[in-house]
Amino acid sequence: RVRVREPGPTVFHTPKMGGEGLCLGGLEGTVLGFANDDGAGGKTTANPPVQVQFQHEVERKGEIHAVNFVAHLQERELEML
């Protein structure tokens, strides 16, 4: 488990948010893997390397929605729990 350091990055690809940004600062998630590891030490993508899955509840238009999404983050943006 990891927590995103404050101030966290804002993502705009979150389901149920209608294009509104969601600040990840303080949210906790699970590391799924490392996107840039091709097994031979080579870089395979331009995305930040750490894939983190979040399960979070957001309020939008007076309703609570459970959202599940994956974000790619830098190691410096995370703290281990």
Short mmCIF file of N, CA and C in Angstrom, two decimals:
data_model
loop_
_atom_site.label_atom_id
_atom_site.label_comp_id
_atom_site.label_asym_id
_atom_site.label_seq_id
_atom_site.Cartn_x
_atom_site.Cartn_y
_atom_site.Cartn_z
N ARG A 1 0.85 -1.18 0.00
CA ARG A 1 0.00 0.00 0.00
C ARG A 1 0.89 1.24 0.00
N VAL A 2 0.40 2.25 -0.67
CA VAL A 2 1.11 3.53 -0.73
C VAL A 2 0.10 4.66 -0.53
N ARG A 3 0.64 5.83 -0.13
CA ARG A 3 -0.16 7.04 -0.02
C ARG A 3 0.49 8.10 -0.91
N VAL A 4 -0.32 8.86 -1.61
CA VAL A 4 0.20 9.93 -2.46
C VAL A 4 0.55 11.11 -1.57
N ARG A 5 1.76 11.63 -1.73
CA ARG A 5 2.23 12.77 -0.93
C ARG A 5 1.45 14.04 -1.29
N GLU A 6 1.34 14.93 -0.31
CA GLU A 6 0.71 16.23 -0.51
C GLU A 6 1.77 17.20 -1.01
N PRO A 7 1.51 18.18 -1.84
CA PRO A 7 0.29 18.23 -2.65
C PRO A 7 0.39 17.23 -3.77
N GLY A 8 -0.63 16.49 -4.00
CA GLY A 8 -0.60 15.43 -5.00
C GLY A 8 -0.95 15.95 -6.38
N PRO A 9 -0.66 15.13 -7.38
CA PRO A 9 -1.04 15.48 -8.75
C PRO A 9 -2.56 15.40 -8.93
N THR A 10 -3.07 16.07 -9.92
CA THR A 10 -4.49 16.02 -10.26
C THR A 10 -4.65 15.20 -11.53
N VAL A 11 -5.60 14.27 -11.51
CA VAL A 11 -5.87 13.45 -12.70
C VAL A 11 -7.26 13.80 -13.22
N PHE A 12 -7.44 13.64 -14.52
CA PHE A 12 -8.70 13.99 -15.17
C PHE A 12 -9.37 12.80 -15.83
N HIS A 13 -8.82 11.60 -15.65
CA HIS A 13 -9.37 10.40 -16.30
C HIS A 13 -10.17 9.54 -15.33
N THR A 14 -10.63 10.14 -14.25
CA THR A 14 -11.33 9.39 -13.21
C THR A 14 -12.78 9.15 -13.60
N PRO A 15 -13.26 7.91 -13.53
CA PRO A 15 -14.66 7.63 -13.87
C PRO A 15 -15.61 8.39 -12.95
N LYS A 16 -16.78 8.70 -13.44
CA LYS A 16 -17.86 9.35 -12.69
C LYS A 16 -17.58 10.81 -12.36
N MET A 17 -16.45 11.38 -12.82
CA MET A 17 -16.12 12.75 -12.48
C MET A 17 -16.48 13.74 -13.59
N GLY A 18 -16.91 13.25 -14.72
CA GLY A 18 -17.35 14.14 -15.80
C GLY A 18 -16.29 15.11 -16.28
N GLY A 19 -15.03 14.68 -16.27
CA GLY A 19 -13.95 15.54 -16.75
C GLY A 19 -13.39 16.47 -15.69
N GLU A 20 -13.99 16.50 -14.50
CA GLU A 20 -13.45 17.31 -13.41
C GLU A 20 -12.19 16.64 -12.88
N GLY A 21 -11.23 17.42 -12.45
CA GLY A 21 -10.00 16.86 -11.91
C GLY A 21 -10.19 16.34 -10.50
N LEU A 22 -9.39 15.33 -10.15
CA LEU A 22 -9.37 14.77 -8.81
C LEU A 22 -7.94 14.83 -8.31
N CYS A 23 -7.71 15.56 -7.21
CA CYS A 23 -6.39 15.63 -6.61
C CYS A 23 -6.12 14.34 -5.86
N LEU A 24 -5.00 13.70 -6.13
CA LEU A 24 -4.67 12.42 -5.53
C LEU A 24 -3.97 12.56 -4.17
N GLY A 25 -3.60 13.76 -3.77
CA GLY A 25 -2.89 13.97 -2.51
C GLY A 25 -3.63 13.37 -1.33
N GLY A 26 -2.96 12.51 -0.58
CA GLY A 26 -3.54 11.88 0.60
C GLY A 26 -4.28 10.58 0.33
N LEU A 27 -4.57 10.27 -0.93
CA LEU A 27 -5.27 9.02 -1.24
C LEU A 27 -4.33 7.83 -1.10
N GLU A 28 -4.89 6.70 -0.71
CA GLU A 28 -4.12 5.47 -0.59
C GLU A 28 -4.51 4.51 -1.70
N GLY A 29 -3.52 3.75 -2.16
CA GLY A 29 -3.78 2.79 -3.22
C GLY A 29 -2.82 1.62 -3.14
N THR A 30 -2.94 0.73 -4.11
CA THR A 30 -2.14 -0.48 -4.19
C THR A 30 -1.27 -0.43 -5.44
N VAL A 31 0.02 -0.70 -5.28
CA VAL A 31 0.93 -0.73 -6.42
C VAL A 31 0.65 -1.99 -7.24
N LEU A 32 0.36 -1.79 -8.53
CA LEU A 32 0.11 -2.91 -9.43
C LEU A 32 1.39 -3.38 -10.11
N GLY A 33 2.29 -2.44 -10.36
CA GLY A 33 3.52 -2.80 -11.05
C GLY A 33 4.25 -1.56 -11.52
N PHE A 34 5.24 -1.81 -12.37
CA PHE A 34 6.08 -0.74 -12.88
C PHE A 34 5.99 -0.75 -14.40
N ALA A 35 5.47 0.32 -14.97
CA ALA A 35 5.19 0.38 -16.40
C ALA A 35 6.43 0.40 -17.26
N ASN A 36 7.54 0.90 -16.74
CA ASN A 36 8.73 1.08 -17.57
C ASN A 36 9.69 -0.09 -17.55
N ASP A 37 9.30 -1.20 -16.96
CA ASP A 37 10.21 -2.34 -16.83
C ASP A 37 9.94 -3.36 -17.93
N ASP A 38 10.88 -3.48 -18.85
CA ASP A 38 10.73 -4.47 -19.92
C ASP A 38 11.49 -5.76 -19.61
N GLY A 39 12.02 -5.86 -18.38
CA GLY A 39 12.76 -7.05 -17.98
C GLY A 39 14.24 -6.98 -18.31
N ALA A 40 14.62 -6.08 -19.20
CA ALA A 40 16.03 -5.94 -19.58
C ALA A 40 16.57 -4.57 -19.17
N GLY A 41 15.82 -3.85 -18.34
CA GLY A 41 16.27 -2.53 -17.89
C GLY A 41 15.97 -1.42 -18.86
N GLY A 42 15.25 -1.71 -19.92
CA GLY A 42 14.92 -0.68 -20.91
C GLY A 42 13.60 0.01 -20.61
N LYS A 43 13.47 1.24 -21.07
CA LYS A 43 12.25 2.01 -20.88
C LYS A 43 11.25 1.64 -21.98
N THR A 44 10.01 1.34 -21.57
CA THR A 44 9.02 0.90 -22.55
C THR A 44 7.89 1.89 -22.77
N THR A 45 7.78 2.95 -21.95
CA THR A 45 6.69 3.90 -22.08
C THR A 45 7.10 5.26 -21.56
N ALA A 46 6.42 6.29 -22.02
CA ALA A 46 6.69 7.65 -21.54
C ALA A 46 5.93 7.95 -20.25
N ASN A 47 5.02 7.06 -19.84
CA ASN A 47 4.26 7.27 -18.61
C ASN A 47 5.18 7.21 -17.39
N PRO A 48 4.80 7.91 -16.30
CA PRO A 48 5.52 7.70 -15.05
C PRO A 48 5.49 6.21 -14.68
N PRO A 49 6.52 5.72 -14.00
CA PRO A 49 6.71 4.28 -13.89
C PRO A 49 5.79 3.50 -12.95
N VAL A 50 5.30 4.08 -11.87
CA VAL A 50 4.60 3.28 -10.86
C VAL A 50 3.10 3.28 -11.14
N GLN A 51 2.54 2.10 -11.38
CA GLN A 51 1.10 1.95 -11.61
C GLN A 51 0.42 1.71 -10.27
N VAL A 52 -0.50 2.61 -9.89
CA VAL A 52 -1.19 2.49 -8.61
C VAL A 52 -2.70 2.42 -8.86
N GLN A 53 -3.34 1.44 -8.24
CA GLN A 53 -4.79 1.30 -8.35
C GLN A 53 -5.43 1.96 -7.13
N PHE A 54 -6.45 2.78 -7.40
CA PHE A 54 -7.18 3.47 -6.34
C PHE A 54 -8.63 3.00 -6.33
N GLN A 55 -9.17 2.87 -5.15
CA GLN A 55 -10.60 2.63 -4.94
C GLN A 55 -11.04 3.74 -4.00
N HIS A 56 -11.89 4.64 -4.49
CA HIS A 56 -12.18 5.86 -3.76
C HIS A 56 -13.65 6.21 -3.96
N GLU A 57 -14.21 6.93 -3.00
CA GLU A 57 -15.58 7.43 -3.14
C GLU A 57 -15.52 8.92 -3.39
N VAL A 58 -16.29 9.39 -4.36
CA VAL A 58 -16.35 10.81 -4.67
C VAL A 58 -17.80 11.26 -4.64
N GLU A 59 -17.99 12.53 -4.31
CA GLU A 59 -19.34 13.11 -4.35
C GLU A 59 -19.43 13.98 -5.59
N ARG A 60 -20.45 13.74 -6.36
CA ARG A 60 -20.69 14.54 -7.56
C ARG A 60 -22.19 14.73 -7.71
N LYS A 61 -22.60 15.98 -7.80
CA LYS A 61 -24.01 16.34 -7.95
C LYS A 61 -24.86 15.75 -6.82
N GLY A 62 -24.31 15.78 -5.61
CA GLY A 62 -25.05 15.33 -4.44
C GLY A 62 -25.12 13.82 -4.26
N GLU A 63 -24.46 13.06 -5.11
CA GLU A 63 -24.47 11.60 -5.00
C GLU A 63 -23.06 11.09 -4.75
N ILE A 64 -22.96 10.02 -3.97
CA ILE A 64 -21.68 9.37 -3.70
C ILE A 64 -21.47 8.26 -4.72
N HIS A 65 -20.31 8.26 -5.34
CA HIS A 65 -19.98 7.25 -6.35
C HIS A 65 -18.67 6.56 -5.94
N ALA A 66 -18.64 5.23 -6.02
CA ALA A 66 -17.41 4.48 -5.85
C ALA A 66 -16.69 4.46 -7.19
N VAL A 67 -15.44 4.86 -7.18
CA VAL A 67 -14.66 4.88 -8.42
C VAL A 67 -13.40 4.04 -8.25
N ASN A 68 -13.07 3.30 -9.27
CA ASN A 68 -11.86 2.49 -9.33
C ASN A 68 -11.09 2.94 -10.56
N PHE A 69 -9.81 3.27 -10.37
CA PHE A 69 -9.01 3.73 -11.50
C PHE A 69 -7.55 3.47 -11.21
N VAL A 70 -6.74 3.52 -12.26
CA VAL A 70 -5.29 3.33 -12.17
C VAL A 70 -4.63 4.63 -12.61
N ALA A 71 -3.61 5.04 -11.87
CA ALA A 71 -2.82 6.22 -12.25
C ALA A 71 -1.35 5.83 -12.27
N HIS A 72 -0.61 6.47 -13.15
CA HIS A 72 0.83 6.27 -13.24
C HIS A 72 1.50 7.42 -12.51
N LEU A 73 2.33 7.10 -11.51
CA LEU A 73 2.94 8.13 -10.68
C LEU A 73 4.45 7.93 -10.58
N GLN A 74 5.14 9.01 -10.20
CA GLN A 74 6.58 8.94 -9.93
C GLN A 74 6.79 8.39 -8.52
N GLU A 75 7.91 7.73 -8.30
CA GLU A 75 8.21 7.19 -6.97
C GLU A 75 8.26 8.30 -5.92
N ARG A 76 8.74 9.48 -6.28
CA ARG A 76 8.87 10.60 -5.33
C ARG A 76 7.50 11.13 -4.89
N GLU A 77 6.44 10.79 -5.60
CA GLU A 77 5.10 11.24 -5.26
C GLU A 77 4.41 10.31 -4.25
N LEU A 78 5.08 9.20 -3.88
CA LEU A 78 4.46 8.17 -3.05
C LEU A 78 5.23 7.94 -1.77
N GLU A 79 4.50 7.53 -0.72
CA GLU A 79 5.14 7.06 0.51
C GLU A 79 4.59 5.68 0.81
N MET A 80 5.46 4.79 1.25
CA MET A 80 5.06 3.42 1.57
C MET A 80 4.31 3.41 2.89
N LEU A 81 3.29 2.54 2.98
CA LEU A 81 2.53 2.38 4.23
C LEU A 81 2.86 1.05 4.87
#
